[in-house]
Amino acid sequence: MTDFTLWDIVRNLLFALRWTVLLSLVSFVGGGVIGLLVLFARIAKRRFARLPAKLYIELFQGTPLLMQLFLVFFGLGLFGISVPAWLAAGVALVLWTAAFLGEIWRGCVEAIAKGQWEASASLGMSRLEQMRHVILPQALRIAVPPTVGFSVQVVKGTALTSIIGFIELTKAGTIITNATFQPFTVYGLVALFYFALCWPLSLTSRLLERKLHVSHRHH
Amino acid sequence: MTYSFNFMWLATYYPVIVKGILITLELTIVGGVLGIALGILCAFVKLYGTAPLRVVVATYVELIRNTPFLVQLFFIFFGLPALGIRLGELEAANIAMVVNLGAYACEIIRAGIQATPRGQFEAGASLAMSRLETFRHVVLVPALQRIWPALSSQVVIVMLGSAVVSQIAAQDLTYAANYIESRTFRSFEAYSVTTAIYLILAILVRQAMAGVGRLVFPRRVSR
């Protein structure tokens, strides 16, 4: 029987923290790419493109992330693929993130004055050109604070992947607790590590938002 | 894909699902009511409290908002017994949900209060109302009305987040799904049925919040 020192606990949690960070990055980047597609479909002119995007968003925002993880984990298995936990975790989190980012960005695009669309249309731009040169650059400015704010939700969302057996920070906490019988210390440390990841993002989001408000007031 | 779907288990296991729905709803109602109450209290302290109290509330809000609900739940259920606080799984789940919603509600309600026009405070003071009376009658209700949609969304988010309380063996809807999955091995079916139920519950909770809003705020305050 070896004894766990506090440093042993911290060191092992730090090892696991890598996976939380990596999964968060993958989910955020992947979710961003698919979220952009969702955004384009959501604001498309044609109804048959808008409707599936709307359903997609409703479905992912109206059901628990945990259920989505289970469904991807067991659903992919139906096709006879043996699904490792990291793959199910990545796929589910990317799809979940995409739904939220798509909806956040739609709000930003719709906040752009209608005149901008009309002006760019009068210059003979196609819809894609309008988005690329006129709308998105302006929407991007207001989209940054809520997007950074949502990244906090992504980091916290990765904790749920511990339940399907992906060994990240929370799962490592459970494993170490089972070995050391010190749940108070271990889960306290786990919470602090998450806090260390999320708090800077929250502060950045708030700071950017304040900056944006100030610049708007001076217009 | 040679898999054939089978929902026959529903006939045997529907009572488990009904019980799970009831517990999820109980958690949501208790968490929602007490969480909003805690949020109002914290918003009041954050805006009008003394400096040390404000620091305490701000720390609480930041800690909760920047850590996962699952870890908060584990800390309360597994960690607190080290301090001599032993909780049953439902108590722990309830407390975790109240504490979690309280922090988010605090920020939402604070934003609502801060959007109150200055004239409202002055009008309250000119009627010789005390600070607390002005807060209760003049500031709080219109503030709540202003942020009710945001608060409703947060209650739905907390309801969906409550799926993880199954991890401390609280017998909610997700617990029911896990139970059925372990008995029937119909994982995909069990989880898709419960996911659909969650979707319906989310819509119902949203409607219920809108209904409460109509009851509590009968007339639209024109601004």
Coordinates of C-alpha atoms in Angstrom, one line a residue:
Chain A
M1 CA 0.0 0.0 0.0
T2 CA 1.6 3.2 -1.1
D3 CA 0.5 6.5 0.3
F4 CA -0.7 9.3 -1.9
T5 CA 0.8 12.7 -1.0
L6 CA -0.9 15.9 -2.0
W7 CA 1.6 16.3 -4.7
D8 CA 0.8 12.9 -6.1
I9 CA -2.9 13.9 -6.3
V10 CA -2.1 17.2 -8.0
R11 CA 0.3 15.6 -10.4
N12 CA -2.1 13.0 -11.5
L13 CA -4.9 15.5 -11.9
L14 CA -2.6 17.7 -14.0
F15 CA -1.9 14.7 -16.3
A16 CA -5.7 14.3 -16.8
L17 CA -6.1 18.1 -17.2
R18 CA -4.4 17.7 -20.6
W19 CA -7.3 15.6 -21.9
T20 CA -9.9 18.1 -20.7
V21 CA -8.0 20.9 -22.5
L22 CA -7.6 18.9 -25.6
L23 CA -11.2 17.8 -25.7
S24 CA -12.3 21.3 -25.1
L25 CA -10.2 22.6 -28.0
V26 CA -11.4 19.9 -30.4
S27 CA -15.0 20.5 -29.4
F28 CA -14.7 24.2 -29.8
V29 CA -12.9 24.2 -33.1
G30 CA -15.0 21.4 -34.6
G31 CA -18.2 22.9 -33.2
G32 CA -17.2 26.3 -34.6
V33 CA -16.8 24.8 -38.1
I34 CA -20.1 22.9 -38.0
G35 CA -21.7 25.8 -36.2
L36 CA -20.9 28.0 -39.2
L37 CA -22.7 25.6 -41.5
V38 CA -25.6 25.6 -39.1
L39 CA -25.6 29.4 -39.1
F40 CA -25.7 29.5 -42.9
A41 CA -28.5 27.0 -43.0
R42 CA -30.4 28.8 -40.3
I43 CA -30.4 32.1 -42.1
A44 CA -30.8 30.7 -45.6
K45 CA -33.4 32.1 -47.9
R46 CA -34.9 28.7 -48.6
R47 CA -37.2 27.1 -46.0
F48 CA -36.0 23.6 -46.6
A49 CA -32.5 24.7 -45.4
R50 CA -33.8 26.7 -42.5
L51 CA -36.1 24.1 -41.0
P52 CA -33.6 21.2 -40.5
A53 CA -31.2 23.7 -38.9
K54 CA -33.9 24.9 -36.6
L55 CA -34.8 21.4 -35.6
Y56 CA -31.1 20.5 -35.1
I57 CA -30.7 23.5 -32.7
E58 CA -34.0 22.7 -30.9
L59 CA -33.0 19.1 -30.4
F60 CA -29.5 19.8 -29.1
Q61 CA -30.6 22.7 -26.9
G62 CA -33.7 20.9 -25.5
T63 CA -32.1 17.7 -24.4
P64 CA -29.4 16.9 -21.8
L65 CA -25.8 16.8 -23.1
L66 CA -25.5 13.5 -21.1
M67 CA -28.3 11.9 -23.2
Q68 CA -26.5 13.1 -26.4
L69 CA -23.3 11.4 -25.2
F70 CA -25.1 8.2 -24.5
L71 CA -26.9 8.2 -27.8
V72 CA -23.7 8.8 -29.8
F73 CA -21.9 6.3 -27.7
F74 CA -24.5 3.5 -28.2
G75 CA -25.9 4.8 -31.5
L76 CA -22.6 4.6 -33.3
G77 CA -22.3 1.1 -31.9
L78 CA -25.4 0.1 -33.8
F79 CA -23.5 0.3 -37.0
G80 CA -21.1 -2.4 -35.7
I81 CA -18.4 0.1 -35.0
S82 CA -16.7 -0.4 -31.6
V83 CA -16.7 3.2 -30.3
P84 CA -13.9 4.3 -28.0
A85 CA -15.1 6.8 -25.3
W86 CA -12.9 9.6 -26.7
L87 CA -14.5 9.4 -30.1
A88 CA -18.1 9.4 -28.8
A89 CA -17.1 12.2 -26.4
G90 CA -15.6 14.3 -29.3
V91 CA -18.5 13.7 -31.7
A92 CA -21.2 14.5 -29.2
L93 CA -19.5 17.6 -27.9
V94 CA -18.8 18.9 -31.4
L95 CA -22.4 18.5 -32.4
W96 CA -23.6 20.1 -29.1
T97 CA -21.2 23.0 -29.4
A98 CA -22.3 23.5 -33.1
A99 CA -25.9 23.9 -32.1
F100 CA -25.2 26.6 -29.5
L101 CA -22.6 28.5 -31.5
G102 CA -24.9 28.4 -34.6
E103 CA -27.7 30.0 -32.5
I104 CA -25.4 32.5 -30.8
W105 CA -24.0 33.6 -34.2
R106 CA -27.5 33.8 -35.8
G107 CA -28.4 36.4 -33.1
C108 CA -25.2 38.4 -34.0
V109 CA -25.9 38.3 -37.8
E110 CA -29.5 39.3 -37.2
A111 CA -28.3 42.3 -35.1
I112 CA -26.7 43.7 -38.2
A113 CA -28.9 46.5 -39.6
K114 CA -31.1 45.6 -42.6
G115 CA -29.6 48.4 -44.6
Q116 CA -26.3 46.6 -44.8
W117 CA -28.0 43.7 -46.6
E118 CA -29.8 46.0 -48.9
A119 CA -26.8 48.1 -49.6
S120 CA -24.6 45.1 -50.5
A121 CA -27.4 43.6 -52.6
S122 CA -27.6 46.9 -54.5
L123 CA -23.9 46.5 -55.4
G124 CA -24.8 43.2 -57.1
M125 CA -23.2 41.0 -54.5
S126 CA -24.3 37.4 -54.2
R127 CA -25.5 36.2 -50.8
L128 CA -22.2 34.5 -50.1
E129 CA -20.3 37.7 -51.1
Q130 CA -22.6 39.7 -48.8
M131 CA -21.9 37.4 -45.9
R132 CA -18.2 37.3 -46.6
H133 CA -17.5 41.0 -47.2
V134 CA -20.2 42.9 -45.4
I135 CA -22.2 41.0 -42.8
L136 CA -19.8 38.6 -41.2
P137 CA -17.0 41.1 -40.5
Q138 CA -19.4 43.3 -38.7
A139 CA -21.2 40.4 -36.9
L140 CA -17.8 39.0 -35.8
R141 CA -17.2 42.0 -33.6
I142 CA -20.4 41.5 -31.6
A143 CA -20.0 37.7 -31.7
V144 CA -16.6 37.5 -29.9
P145 CA -17.8 38.2 -26.3
P146 CA -20.6 35.6 -26.3
T147 CA -18.5 33.1 -28.2
V148 CA -15.7 33.4 -25.6
G149 CA -18.4 33.1 -22.9
F150 CA -19.7 29.9 -24.4
S151 CA -16.3 28.4 -24.4
V152 CA -16.7 28.2 -20.6
Q153 CA -19.7 26.0 -21.2
V154 CA -17.7 23.8 -23.5
V155 CA -14.9 23.3 -20.9
K156 CA -17.6 22.5 -18.2
G157 CA -19.4 20.2 -20.7
T158 CA -16.3 18.0 -21.1
A159 CA -16.8 16.9 -17.5
L160 CA -19.8 14.8 -18.6
T161 CA -17.6 12.7 -20.8
S162 CA -16.3 11.1 -17.6
I163 CA -19.6 9.3 -17.3
I164 CA -19.1 7.4 -20.6
G165 CA -15.6 6.5 -19.4
F166 CA -13.4 9.1 -21.0
I167 CA -10.5 9.7 -18.5
E168 CA -10.3 13.5 -18.2
L169 CA -10.1 15.7 -15.1
T170 CA -13.4 14.6 -13.4
K171 CA -12.9 10.9 -14.1
A172 CA -9.3 11.2 -12.8
G173 CA -10.8 12.8 -9.7
T174 CA -13.1 9.8 -9.2
I175 CA -10.3 7.3 -9.8
I176 CA -8.0 9.1 -7.3
T177 CA -10.8 9.4 -4.8
N178 CA -11.3 5.6 -5.0
A179 CA -7.6 5.1 -4.3
T180 CA -7.1 7.7 -1.6
F181 CA -10.5 8.0 0.1
Q182 CA -10.0 11.8 0.2
P183 CA -13.0 13.0 -1.7
F184 CA -13.0 16.5 -0.1
T185 CA -9.5 17.3 -1.1
V186 CA -9.6 15.6 -4.5
Y187 CA -12.9 17.1 -5.7
G188 CA -12.0 20.4 -4.2
L189 CA -8.8 20.4 -6.4
V190 CA -10.7 19.2 -9.4
A191 CA -13.1 22.1 -9.0
L192 CA -10.1 24.5 -8.6
F193 CA -8.5 23.2 -11.8
Y194 CA -11.8 23.8 -13.8
F195 CA -12.0 27.2 -12.2
A196 CA -8.4 28.0 -13.3
L197 CA -9.4 27.1 -16.9
C198 CA -12.8 28.8 -17.0
W199 CA -12.4 32.0 -15.0
P200 CA -9.9 33.7 -17.3
L201 CA -12.3 32.9 -20.2
S202 CA -15.2 34.4 -18.2
L203 CA -13.3 37.5 -17.4
T204 CA -12.1 37.9 -21.0
S205 CA -15.7 37.6 -22.2
R206 CA -16.9 40.2 -19.7
L207 CA -14.1 42.6 -20.6
L208 CA -14.7 42.3 -24.3
E209 CA -18.4 42.9 -23.8
R210 CA -17.7 46.0 -21.8
K211 CA -15.4 47.3 -24.4
L212 CA -18.0 46.7 -27.1
H213 CA -20.6 48.5 -25.1
V214 CA -18.3 51.5 -24.6
S215 CA -17.5 51.7 -28.3
H216 CA -21.1 51.5 -29.2
R217 CA -22.0 54.3 -26.8
H218 CA -19.5 56.6 -28.5
H219 CA -21.0 56.1 -32.0
Chain B
M1 CA -26.9 -2.2 -40.2
T2 CA -28.6 -5.5 -39.1
Y3 CA -29.9 -4.2 -35.8
S4 CA -33.6 -4.3 -35.3
F5 CA -35.2 -1.9 -32.9
N6 CA -37.3 -3.2 -30.1
F7 CA -39.5 -1.1 -27.8
M8 CA -41.4 -4.0 -26.2
W9 CA -39.6 -3.3 -22.8
L10 CA -41.7 -0.2 -22.5
A11 CA -44.7 -2.3 -21.5
T12 CA -42.8 -3.7 -18.5
Y13 CA -40.6 -0.7 -17.5
Y14 CA -42.9 2.3 -18.0
P15 CA -43.4 2.6 -14.2
V16 CA -39.7 3.1 -13.8
I17 CA -39.8 5.9 -16.4
V18 CA -42.8 7.6 -14.7
K19 CA -41.1 7.6 -11.4
G20 CA -38.0 9.0 -13.0
I21 CA -40.0 11.8 -14.6
L22 CA -41.6 12.7 -11.3
I23 CA -38.2 12.9 -9.5
T24 CA -36.7 15.0 -12.3
L25 CA -39.7 17.3 -12.1
E26 CA -39.5 17.4 -8.3
L27 CA -35.8 18.4 -8.5
T28 CA -36.6 21.0 -11.1
I29 CA -39.4 22.6 -9.1
V30 CA -37.6 22.6 -5.7
G31 CA -34.4 23.8 -7.5
G32 CA -36.3 26.4 -9.5
V33 CA -38.2 27.9 -6.6
L34 CA -35.4 27.9 -4.0
G35 CA -32.7 28.7 -6.6
I36 CA -34.6 31.8 -7.8
A37 CA -35.1 32.8 -4.1
L38 CA -31.4 32.4 -3.4
G39 CA -30.7 34.4 -6.6
I40 CA -32.8 37.3 -5.5
L41 CA -31.1 37.3 -2.0
C42 CA -27.7 37.2 -3.6
A43 CA -28.5 39.9 -6.1
F44 CA -29.7 42.1 -3.3
V45 CA -26.5 41.6 -1.3
K46 CA -24.3 42.1 -4.3
L47 CA -26.0 45.5 -5.1
Y48 CA -26.7 46.8 -1.6
G49 CA -24.7 44.7 0.9
T50 CA -21.7 45.6 2.9
A51 CA -18.3 45.1 1.2
P52 CA -17.4 41.8 3.0
L53 CA -20.8 40.3 2.1
R54 CA -20.4 41.4 -1.5
V55 CA -17.1 39.6 -1.7
V56 CA -18.6 36.4 -0.3
V57 CA -21.4 36.5 -2.8
A58 CA -19.2 37.4 -5.7
T59 CA -16.8 34.5 -4.8
Y60 CA -19.8 32.1 -4.6
V61 CA -21.1 33.2 -7.9
E62 CA -17.8 33.0 -9.7
L63 CA -16.9 29.6 -8.2
I64 CA -20.2 28.1 -9.2
R65 CA -20.3 29.6 -12.7
N66 CA -16.8 28.4 -13.6
T67 CA -17.0 24.8 -12.4
P68 CA -19.0 21.9 -13.9
F69 CA -22.3 21.0 -12.1
L70 CA -21.1 17.4 -12.0
V71 CA -18.1 18.3 -9.9
Q72 CA -20.2 20.5 -7.6
L73 CA -22.5 17.5 -7.2
F74 CA -19.6 15.1 -6.4
F75 CA -18.1 17.7 -4.0
I76 CA -21.4 18.0 -2.1
F77 CA -22.3 14.3 -2.1
F78 CA -18.8 12.7 -1.6
G79 CA -16.7 15.6 -0.3
L80 CA -18.9 17.1 2.4
P81 CA -19.2 14.0 4.6
A82 CA -15.5 14.6 5.4
L83 CA -16.8 17.7 7.3
G84 CA -19.4 15.6 9.0
I85 CA -22.3 16.6 6.6
R86 CA -23.9 13.5 5.4
L87 CA -26.6 13.8 2.8
G88 CA -28.9 11.4 1.0
E89 CA -28.7 11.4 -2.8
L90 CA -31.9 13.3 -3.3
E91 CA -30.9 15.9 -0.7
A92 CA -27.5 16.3 -2.3
A93 CA -29.1 16.6 -5.7
N94 CA -31.5 19.2 -4.5
I95 CA -28.9 21.3 -2.7
A96 CA -26.6 21.1 -5.7
M97 CA -29.3 22.4 -8.1
V98 CA -30.4 25.2 -5.7
V99 CA -26.7 26.3 -5.3
N100 CA -26.1 26.1 -9.0
L101 CA -29.2 27.9 -10.1
G102 CA -28.8 30.5 -7.3
A103 CA -25.5 31.7 -8.8
Y104 CA -26.8 32.0 -12.3
A105 CA -30.1 33.6 -11.2
C106 CA -28.1 36.1 -9.1
E107 CA -26.3 37.4 -12.2
I108 CA -29.5 37.5 -14.3
I109 CA -31.6 39.2 -11.6
R110 CA -28.8 41.7 -10.9
A111 CA -28.7 42.7 -14.5
G112 CA -32.5 43.2 -14.4
I113 CA -32.3 45.4 -11.3
Q114 CA -29.5 47.4 -12.7
A115 CA -31.6 48.2 -15.8
T116 CA -34.2 49.8 -13.5
P117 CA -34.5 53.5 -14.3
R118 CA -33.2 55.8 -11.5
G119 CA -36.5 57.6 -11.3
Q120 CA -38.1 54.4 -9.9
F121 CA -35.8 54.5 -6.8
E122 CA -36.5 58.2 -6.4
A123 CA -40.2 57.7 -6.8
G124 CA -40.1 55.0 -4.1
A125 CA -38.1 57.3 -1.8
S126 CA -40.5 60.2 -2.4
L127 CA -43.3 57.9 -1.1
A128 CA -41.3 57.6 2.1
M129 CA -40.6 53.9 1.4
S130 CA -37.7 52.3 3.1
R131 CA -34.9 50.9 1.0
L132 CA -36.2 47.4 1.5
E133 CA -39.8 48.4 0.7
T134 CA -38.7 50.2 -2.5
F135 CA -36.7 47.2 -3.5
R136 CA -39.5 44.8 -2.9
H137 CA -42.4 46.8 -4.4
V138 CA -40.9 49.1 -6.9
V139 CA -37.6 47.5 -8.1
L140 CA -37.8 43.8 -7.8
V141 CA -41.1 42.9 -9.6
P142 CA -40.5 44.9 -12.8
A143 CA -36.9 43.7 -12.7
L144 CA -38.0 40.1 -12.5
Q145 CA -40.5 40.7 -15.3
R146 CA -37.7 42.1 -17.5
I147 CA -35.5 39.1 -17.1
W148 CA -38.1 36.4 -16.8
P149 CA -37.4 34.9 -20.2
A150 CA -33.6 34.6 -19.4
L151 CA -34.5 33.1 -16.0
S152 CA -36.8 30.6 -17.7
S153 CA -34.1 29.5 -20.0
Q154 CA -31.8 29.0 -17.0
V155 CA -34.3 26.9 -15.2
V156 CA -34.6 24.7 -18.4
I157 CA -30.8 24.5 -18.5
V158 CA -30.7 23.4 -14.9
M159 CA -33.4 20.8 -15.5
L160 CA -31.5 19.3 -18.4
G161 CA -28.3 19.5 -16.3
S162 CA -30.0 17.5 -13.6
A163 CA -29.5 14.4 -15.8
V164 CA -26.1 13.9 -14.1
V165 CA -27.7 13.4 -10.6
S166 CA -28.1 9.8 -11.7
Q167 CA -24.4 9.5 -11.1
I168 CA -24.9 9.7 -7.3
A169 CA -27.8 7.2 -7.6
A170 CA -30.6 9.8 -7.4
Q171 CA -33.4 8.0 -9.2
D172 CA -34.3 10.6 -11.8
L173 CA -35.2 10.0 -15.5
T174 CA -31.6 9.3 -16.5
Y175 CA -31.3 6.8 -13.7
A176 CA -34.4 5.1 -15.1
A177 CA -32.7 5.0 -18.6
N178 CA -29.6 3.5 -17.1
Y179 CA -31.6 0.9 -15.1
I180 CA -33.6 -0.2 -18.2
E181 CA -30.4 -0.3 -20.3
S182 CA -28.8 -2.6 -17.7
R183 CA -31.8 -4.9 -17.6
T184 CA -32.8 -5.1 -21.3
F185 CA -29.5 -4.2 -23.1
R186 CA -31.7 -2.0 -25.4
S187 CA -29.3 1.0 -24.8
F188 CA -30.2 3.0 -27.9
E189 CA -33.9 2.6 -27.5
A190 CA -33.9 3.4 -23.8
Y191 CA -31.8 6.5 -24.3
S192 CA -33.7 7.7 -27.3
V193 CA -37.1 7.4 -25.5
T194 CA -35.8 9.2 -22.4
T195 CA -34.2 11.9 -24.6
A196 CA -37.5 12.5 -26.3
I197 CA -39.1 12.8 -22.8
Y198 CA -36.5 15.3 -21.8
L199 CA -37.3 17.3 -24.9
I200 CA -41.0 17.3 -24.0
L201 CA -40.2 18.2 -20.3
A202 CA -38.1 21.1 -21.5
I203 CA -41.0 22.5 -23.6
L204 CA -43.4 21.9 -20.6
V205 CA -41.1 23.7 -18.2
R206 CA -40.7 26.6 -20.6
Q207 CA -44.6 26.8 -20.9
A208 CA -44.9 26.6 -17.1
M209 CA -42.5 29.4 -16.5
A210 CA -44.4 31.5 -19.1
G211 CA -47.6 30.7 -17.2
V212 CA -46.1 31.7 -13.9
G213 CA -44.9 34.9 -15.5
R214 CA -48.4 35.7 -16.7
L215 CA -49.8 35.0 -13.2
V216 CA -47.1 37.0 -11.3
F217 CA -46.8 39.9 -13.7
P218 CA -50.5 40.5 -14.8
R219 CA -50.0 43.8 -16.5
R220 CA -47.2 44.8 -18.8
V221 CA -45.2 47.6 -17.4
S222 CA -44.8 50.2 -20.1
R223 CA -41.4 51.7 -20.0

